[in-house]
Amino acid sequence: MDRLPVKAEPLTTQSYNTMSDETKDMDNELNDAATAPQQGAQDDATTDYADATTAHSDYHPGGVKDEEGKLQLTGMYQNWFLDYASYVILERAVPHLGDGLKPVQRRILHSMKLLDDGRYNKVANVVGHTMQFHPHGDASIGDALVQLGQKNLLIDSQGNWGNILTGDSAAAPRYIEARLSKFALDVLFNPKTTEWKMSYDGRKKEPVSLPVKFPLLLAQGAEGIAVGLSAKILPHNFGELCEAAIKYLHGEEFHLYPDFQTGGSIDVSRYNDGMRGGAVKVRAKIEKLDNKTLVIREVPYGKTTSTLIDSILKANEKGKIKIRKVEDNTAAEAEIHVHLTPGTSSDKAIDALYAFTDCETSINPNCCVIDEKKPKFLSVSDVLRRSVDHTRSLLEKELMIRRGELMESLHFASLERIFIEERIYKDRAFEQAKDMDAAVSHIDSRLEPYKPQFYREVTRDDILRLMEIKMGRILKFNKEKANELIARMKEEVARIDHDLQNMVEVTANWFRLIRDKYAHEHPRRTEIRSFDNIEATKVIEATEKLYIDRENGFMGTSLKKDEFVENCSPIDDVIIFYRDGTYKVTRVQDKVFIGETERMKAEKKKKVEVVHIAVFKKGDKRTIYNAVYRDGATNACYIKRFNVTSVTHDREYDLTTGTPGSKILYFTANPNGEAETIKVTFRPNPKLKRISMDRDFGEILVKGRQSRGNLLTRVDVHKITLKAHGASTLGGRKVWFDHDVQRLNYDGRGQYLGEFHSDDYVLVILQSGQFYTTNFDLNNHYEPTGILRVEKFDEHKVWTAVLFDADQQNFPYVKRFTLERCTQARPQSFLGDNANSRFVLLTDQVYPRLLVTYGGGDAFRDPMELDVEPFIGVKSYKAKGKRITTCTVDKIEELEPLRFPEPAEAEADAATGSDDDAGDTTATSDTPDDATPSLFDELPD
C-alpha cells in the first residue's frame, strides 16, 4: 500500500507532557512517516493485520487530482486515517487478551529473555536491544519498562526506579538495572508453544503473543488511549486471581475486586465487574495522630503525595477546609501530616478531605481488549475465564509436546536396544555392504520381526541414526539400565496420559502451585468497604460571614459594616423570606441585590422588607417555619406551619395564596420544630366581645409549603406577639458531642449522647468536681479543657465519688448521690466547698467495687476490696459521705463489678429513683457520716 507523508499538528510542551505514552508514540509515528516511507511496507510484512486493513485502503492519490494537479485530502483522511487508527488500536494502545500485554511490553520481555543469564542488565542495554523489535523511539520503550518494573511482578529491578507514592521519576537508564523475575520465567516463556513472526525489518523473529499461563492482564491492570477508544483495566490481587481461577475450573461462583499497590480503601458497590458504565470510589487512609493532626498513610490509586497535597492546599485556599500546614514525610511508606487550625473538628476535617480533595476519587473502569484482531468490551470475569481456558490449552499443549518427545525417545531407545542386543552391527552383510543403501536395507530387514513392538513405523532416518551410534556407547551398553530407562519413560507417558484426561484438575493444581509460591509476596493492600455519602454542605468549614444591608437591599459576605446574619461557607445557600409572602433560595456571594421581588414589581412598590434570612440546608425537615399572613383578597388571616426541603435556585415561591396585597404578620423559624403560643390583638371594634385571643402553633399540623393554612380569624388584626415559647413537636433529636472542638452537633461526629426532647438537658462534669447542665443548642460553648464526662442528664442516676476530704484531715471518703439541674453560670460541686479536697475517681456503676491499697506506715496491710453499695446509701451530692479508713492510703482503684441490676430492677430505679437509704437523702453538707463507725476503727495500730 502506498503512503503519503503526513505531518502532525505541532504540540505545546504542556500538552505533550500530559499525553499518554501511546499518544506520544502516535505523534512520533506521524512525524516519522514523512522521513520513512518504507516503514509501511515493513509493517505490512510483520503481521496479519496489514492484510486485514488493505481492504479499505483502496484510495490512490494519482486518481483524484483536480484540474491543477493537486491531491485532494478528503480521500486521504477517509481511508488512510482509518488505517492508522486501526493500527494504533490493534498494535499500540489496547492490550491483547491472549497474554495481557501491549506490543511494546511484549517486545521488552522477549528481549529480556534473550539477554537473560541470571544477572542484572543495564536498562539502557535492554532498551537498545528491544529497539531491534520495536519500531519506535527509546523513550517510549524506557517508560514502558519502568512502568513494568514499578508493578513489582514481572521484573526484578535494582537501583532508583522512581516512587509510585511520590511520583518521582526513575534514574537514567544507564544507572538502573533489571532482570526477569522468577514468576516471569515460570509463566511467560516456552519457545515450543510460542507462535512467531518476523520483526518489522524482517531480520529477527518475535512472538505474536507470549504463552502466558496466568491472568496477567488482571494482575497488572492496563491503561491506554487510542483513536476514539480507550482501555482502563484495574489491577487485582494475585492470590485472589488464583483462587478465582480454581473456583471457575470447579464450576463455583467467584467475584473479583481491584487491589492497588498504593493501598487505601475502595467501594466496589458499582464496580459492575469492570465493564463500561461501572465506577469505583477510592479513598486514602487517614488516621488521627491527635485532635489537631491528621496523618494520611495510604494514597488513592492514580494519585501521588504531591498531587494530594496540592489538592489539599487548593481546598484550603478556597475556604473548604481549615488547615494550618501540610508536611510530607513520605519515605518507604506514604506519610502526610495535615495540621488543623485550632477549633477545627478532626472528624469533620476527615470528611472534608474526602469531599473536597483527591483523598477520594472516582474511577470508571473500561475493560477493552484485543481479541481475534478486534477490540472487544468484556467483563473482568470474562477475561479471567478466557485466561484460565487459555492456560489450560497451553498446559495441554505442553503435555502433548512432552508426550511426543517421550514417544520419540522411547521409540529410539527400543530400536537401540534391539540393534545392540541382537548385534546387528556385527552382521557380515552389514559390514560388507557396498553402499549406504545396502546397509540400511540390511538393518531394515533384520528389524522386521521386531517392528510390531515399536511405537511407530521405522523410517530411514531412524536407521541412519542407529548407524551413528559410536562403538564406545555400544561397549558400555547395559541391558538393565536400558530397560529401566524405557520403564521410566513409559511411566511418565502414562502419567501424561492421565493428566490429559484430567486437565481441569491439572490446571487447578497449576494455579495452586503458583499461589503457594508467589501469593505471599502480594498480599491485599486495598481494603474493600462501603463508603457513606458525604454531603459537602455538612463538612465544609464556615469560613465566611454573611451580612445584610436591609436599607439598600443587599446581601453578601463583603458587607462587613452591615448587620451580621450568621457564619457560612462559600458553597452555602441562603433562604430569604419577604414581608409580601414570597421567598427564594440563592447562593452565597460577595454582594448581591435582594431588595426586589416579582410581586413588588407588579404592585409597583419601591421597597420590600426582609422578615427572615438564614443559611439554607437542603433536605432539612426539622426546621419548621411558623407564619401568620393576611390574604390580600379576603383580608382574612391564616396560620400555617411548613418546612422547605428543596427548591430551585433564584426562583420565587409564595407562602400566601399569591393575591396582591397579601402580607406576613408573624413569622418564626424553628430549627427543632418548636411550636410557640402567640397573642393576636384585634383592631378596636365595638362589636367585638374581646380584643385578643391566644393560639398555639402546636395545634397546627406541619404541611407542605404550598398549603393555604388554617383560618386564624376574619377580624382585622392589629398586631401579633409571642406569648410563650413552645416545645418541639417533632420528637427527639439525636445529639453528638465532638471532643475535638467541645461542641454539640447533629451530624454524627464524636460521642453519641442520645435522643433529646425539648425538656432534656446535657450534663457536663468537670475534673475539678464541678458539674452543670445545659440545653442541647448547637451554639453552646463548653470548657476547652478539664471536661471529665459529657452525657444526657438523668436526675435518677446514682453516682459514686471517692475523694480525700480536706475538711476531715484528708481522710478518704466515698459518697453516693444523684445530681440536680444547675446552670453553666452557677455550677455546683460534689466535692464540697474546700478547694483543697482532692478528687480520686467517679463512677456510675450501680454496684461499684473499690480496691484500697495502703501505704506509708500501713503498707504492711493487705489491700482491701470494698463493696460500696451496702457500705453507704444514696444521699445528696452536698453530703460529706462516709470515711473509708483512717489508715494511710497509697491509692484507690475501681474494680470490675461482680453483680449487675436486673432489667426490671433497673427500670424501677430509673422510674422512682428509690433506694433502701432514701431517707438519708435529707442530709446536708454540714452533717458528716461519721456517726457510723468505719470498718477499720477497731483495728490495732
PDB file of C-alpha atoms in Angstrom, residues 167-295:
ATOM      1  CA  GLY A 167       5.518  10.401  41.578  1.00  0.00           C
ATOM      2  CA  ASP A 168       9.305  10.786  41.409  1.00  0.00           C
ATOM      3  CA  SER A 169      10.737   9.541  38.111  1.00  0.00           C
ATOM      4  CA  ALA A 170      13.318   6.787  37.778  1.00  0.00           C
ATOM      5  CA  ALA A 171      17.022   7.433  37.325  1.00  0.00           C
ATOM      6  CA  ALA A 172      18.546   7.489  33.855  1.00  0.00           C
ATOM      7  CA  PRO A 173      18.573   4.088  32.060  1.00  0.00           C
ATOM      8  CA  ARG A 174      22.354   3.885  32.340  1.00  0.00           C
ATOM      9  CA  TYR A 175      22.140   3.891  36.143  1.00  0.00           C
ATOM     10  CA  ILE A 176      19.449   1.293  36.809  1.00  0.00           C
ATOM     11  CA  GLU A 177      19.371  -2.443  36.137  1.00  0.00           C
ATOM     12  CA  ALA A 178      16.748  -5.134  35.600  1.00  0.00           C
ATOM     13  CA  ARG A 179      16.231  -8.832  35.025  1.00  0.00           C
ATOM     14  CA  LEU A 180      13.221 -11.088  34.695  1.00  0.00           C
ATOM     15  CA  SER A 181      11.585 -12.169  37.939  1.00  0.00           C
ATOM     16  CA  LYS A 182      11.237 -15.837  38.854  1.00  0.00           C
ATOM     17  CA  PHE A 183       7.497 -15.533  38.353  1.00  0.00           C
ATOM     18  CA  ALA A 184       8.010 -14.231  34.793  1.00  0.00           C
ATOM     19  CA  LEU A 185      10.346 -17.102  33.979  1.00  0.00           C
ATOM     20  CA  ASP A 186       7.764 -19.568  35.301  1.00  0.00           C
ATOM     21  CA  VAL A 187       4.673 -18.343  33.473  1.00  0.00           C
ATOM     22  CA  LEU A 188       5.683 -16.269  30.436  1.00  0.00           C
ATOM     23  CA  PHE A 189       8.023 -18.249  28.221  1.00  0.00           C
ATOM     24  CA  ASN A 190       8.022 -21.540  26.350  1.00  0.00           C
ATOM     25  CA  PRO A 191       9.534 -21.445  22.840  1.00  0.00           C
ATOM     26  CA  LYS A 192       7.851 -24.731  21.956  1.00  0.00           C
ATOM     27  CA  THR A 193       4.358 -23.248  22.377  1.00  0.00           C
ATOM     28  CA  THR A 194       5.139 -19.765  21.083  1.00  0.00           C
ATOM     29  CA  GLU A 195       3.837 -18.543  17.738  1.00  0.00           C
ATOM     30  CA  TRP A 196       6.488 -16.476  15.946  1.00  0.00           C
ATOM     31  CA  LYS A 197       6.510 -13.775  13.311  1.00  0.00           C
ATOM     32  CA  MET A 198       9.157 -11.637  11.623  1.00  0.00           C
ATOM     33  CA  SER A 199      10.090  -8.315  13.179  1.00  0.00           C
ATOM     34  CA  TYR A 200       9.320  -5.023  11.480  1.00  0.00           C
ATOM     35  CA  ASP A 201      12.563  -5.061   9.471  1.00  0.00           C
ATOM     36  CA  GLY A 202      12.498  -8.790   8.651  1.00  0.00           C
ATOM     37  CA  ARG A 203      15.782  -9.526  10.433  1.00  0.00           C
ATOM     38  CA  LYS A 204      14.521 -11.079  13.668  1.00  0.00           C
ATOM     39  CA  LYS A 205      11.733 -13.288  14.906  1.00  0.00           C
ATOM     40  CA  GLU A 206       9.439 -12.076  17.667  1.00  0.00           C
ATOM     41  CA  PRO A 207       6.452 -13.707  19.387  1.00  0.00           C
ATOM     42  CA  VAL A 208       2.964 -12.988  18.142  1.00  0.00           C
ATOM     43  CA  SER A 209       1.958 -13.382  21.801  1.00  0.00           C
ATOM     44  CA  LEU A 210       3.723 -14.872  24.782  1.00  0.00           C
ATOM     45  CA  PRO A 211       2.367 -18.182  26.140  1.00  0.00           C
ATOM     46  CA  VAL A 212       1.293 -16.669  29.450  1.00  0.00           C
ATOM     47  CA  LYS A 213      -0.147 -19.237  31.860  1.00  0.00           C
ATOM     48  CA  PHE A 214      -1.709 -16.704  34.229  1.00  0.00           C
ATOM     49  CA  PRO A 215      -4.352 -13.899  34.073  1.00  0.00           C
ATOM     50  CA  LEU A 216      -1.596 -11.319  33.757  1.00  0.00           C
ATOM     51  CA  LEU A 217      -3.885  -8.626  32.376  1.00  0.00           C
ATOM     52  CA  LEU A 218      -5.955  -8.587  35.570  1.00  0.00           C
ATOM     53  CA  ALA A 219      -2.943  -8.841  37.855  1.00  0.00           C
ATOM     54  CA  GLN A 220      -1.131  -5.847  36.343  1.00  0.00           C
ATOM     55  CA  GLY A 221      -4.022  -3.816  35.016  1.00  0.00           C
ATOM     56  CA  ALA A 222      -3.718  -1.771  31.846  1.00  0.00           C
ATOM     57  CA  GLU A 223      -4.495   1.708  30.619  1.00  0.00           C
ATOM     58  CA  GLY A 224      -4.305   3.090  27.118  1.00  0.00           C
ATOM     59  CA  ILE A 225      -5.809   5.764  24.893  1.00  0.00           C
ATOM     60  CA  ALA A 226      -6.189   5.005  21.209  1.00  0.00           C
ATOM     61  CA  VAL A 227      -8.017   6.824  18.408  1.00  0.00           C
ATOM     62  CA  GLY A 228     -11.630   7.054  19.567  1.00  0.00           C
ATOM     63  CA  LEU A 229     -11.123   4.178  22.001  1.00  0.00           C
ATOM     64  CA  SER A 230      -9.636   3.712  25.439  1.00  0.00           C
ATOM     65  CA  ALA A 231      -8.950   0.903  27.889  1.00  0.00           C
ATOM     66  CA  LYS A 232      -8.764   1.078  31.682  1.00  0.00           C
ATOM     67  CA  ILE A 233      -8.422  -2.256  33.451  1.00  0.00           C
ATOM     68  CA  LEU A 234      -7.738  -2.034  37.170  1.00  0.00           C
ATOM     69  CA  PRO A 235      -5.182  -4.333  38.840  1.00  0.00           C
ATOM     70  CA  HIS A 236      -6.424  -7.194  41.012  1.00  0.00           C
ATOM     71  CA  ASN A 237      -4.930  -9.205  43.842  1.00  0.00           C
ATOM     72  CA  PHE A 238      -2.563 -12.037  42.880  1.00  0.00           C
ATOM     73  CA  GLY A 239      -3.846 -14.624  45.345  1.00  0.00           C
ATOM     74  CA  GLU A 240      -7.495 -13.797  44.673  1.00  0.00           C
ATOM     75  CA  LEU A 241      -6.943 -14.347  40.947  1.00  0.00           C
ATOM     76  CA  CYS A 242      -5.555 -17.810  41.677  1.00  0.00           C
ATOM     77  CA  GLU A 243      -8.486 -18.619  43.943  1.00  0.00           C
ATOM     78  CA  ALA A 244     -10.984 -17.355  41.364  1.00  0.00           C
ATOM     79  CA  ALA A 245      -9.323 -19.469  38.650  1.00  0.00           C
ATOM     80  CA  ILE A 246      -9.613 -22.591  40.811  1.00  0.00           C
ATOM     81  CA  LYS A 247     -13.270 -21.843  41.569  1.00  0.00           C
ATOM     82  CA  TYR A 248     -14.031 -21.324  37.872  1.00  0.00           C
ATOM     83  CA  LEU A 249     -12.409 -24.634  36.964  1.00  0.00           C
ATOM     84  CA  HIS A 250     -14.579 -26.377  39.537  1.00  0.00           C
ATOM     85  CA  GLY A 251     -17.750 -24.611  38.401  1.00  0.00           C
ATOM     86  CA  GLU A 252     -18.058 -22.449  41.524  1.00  0.00           C
ATOM     87  CA  GLU A 253     -19.079 -18.803  41.716  1.00  0.00           C
ATOM     88  CA  PHE A 254     -16.350 -16.199  42.119  1.00  0.00           C
ATOM     89  CA  HIS A 255     -16.027 -12.430  42.425  1.00  0.00           C
ATOM     90  CA  LEU A 256     -13.037 -10.218  41.662  1.00  0.00           C
ATOM     91  CA  TYR A 257     -12.353  -6.735  43.008  1.00  0.00           C
ATOM     92  CA  PRO A 258      -9.419  -4.362  42.400  1.00  0.00           C
ATOM     93  CA  ASP A 259      -6.359  -4.182  44.612  1.00  0.00           C
ATOM     94  CA  PHE A 260      -3.812  -1.356  44.362  1.00  0.00           C
ATOM     95  CA  GLN A 261      -0.165  -1.126  45.347  1.00  0.00           C
ATOM     96  CA  THR A 262      -0.813   2.248  46.949  1.00  0.00           C
ATOM     97  CA  GLY A 263      -3.313   0.720  49.400  1.00  0.00           C
ATOM     98  CA  GLY A 264      -6.204   2.865  50.565  1.00  0.00           C
ATOM     99  CA  SER A 265      -9.790   1.662  50.576  1.00  0.00           C
ATOM    100  CA  ILE A 266     -12.270   1.032  47.786  1.00  0.00           C
ATOM    101  CA  ASP A 267     -16.056   0.962  47.423  1.00  0.00           C
ATOM    102  CA  VAL A 268     -16.954  -1.673  44.809  1.00  0.00           C
ATOM    103  CA  SER A 269     -20.741  -1.432  45.073  1.00  0.00           C
ATOM    104  CA  ARG A 270     -20.874  -0.069  41.494  1.00  0.00           C
ATOM    105  CA  TYR A 271     -17.878  -1.910  40.036  1.00  0.00           C
ATOM    106  CA  ASN A 272     -20.102  -3.699  37.504  1.00  0.00           C
ATOM    107  CA  ASP A 273     -17.487  -6.420  37.034  1.00  0.00           C
ATOM    108  CA  GLY A 274     -15.120  -3.904  35.404  1.00  0.00           C
ATOM    109  CA  MET A 275     -17.372  -3.225  32.424  1.00  0.00           C
ATOM    110  CA  ARG A 276     -18.241   0.096  30.828  1.00  0.00           C
ATOM    111  CA  GLY A 277     -20.609   2.178  32.901  1.00  0.00           C
ATOM    112  CA  GLY A 278     -19.256   0.971  36.234  1.00  0.00           C
ATOM    113  CA  ALA A 279     -17.430   3.069  38.781  1.00  0.00           C
ATOM    114  CA  VAL A 280     -15.446   2.611  41.974  1.00  0.00           C
ATOM    115  CA  LYS A 281     -14.609   5.092  44.699  1.00  0.00           C
ATOM    116  CA  VAL A 282     -11.100   5.029  46.113  1.00  0.00           C
ATOM    117  CA  ARG A 283     -10.090   6.707  49.359  1.00  0.00           C
ATOM    118  CA  ALA A 284      -6.855   7.484  51.122  1.00  0.00           C
ATOM    119  CA  LYS A 285      -6.265   6.069  54.584  1.00  0.00           C
ATOM    120  CA  ILE A 286      -6.482   8.900  57.114  1.00  0.00           C
ATOM    121  CA  GLU A 287      -5.696   8.483  60.797  1.00  0.00           C
ATOM    122  CA  LYS A 288      -5.832  10.791  63.803  1.00  0.00           C
ATOM    123  CA  LEU A 289      -2.427  11.481  65.315  1.00  0.00           C
ATOM    124  CA  ASP A 290      -4.090  13.762  67.847  1.00  0.00           C
ATOM    125  CA  ASN A 291      -7.031  16.170  67.941  1.00  0.00           C
ATOM    126  CA  LYS A 292      -5.150  18.713  65.835  1.00  0.00           C
ATOM    127  CA  THR A 293      -3.177  16.481  63.448  1.00  0.00           C
ATOM    128  CA  LEU A 294      -4.268  14.038  60.762  1.00  0.00           C
ATOM    129  CA  VAL A 295      -1.948  11.561  59.048  1.00  0.00           C
TER     130      VAL A 295
END
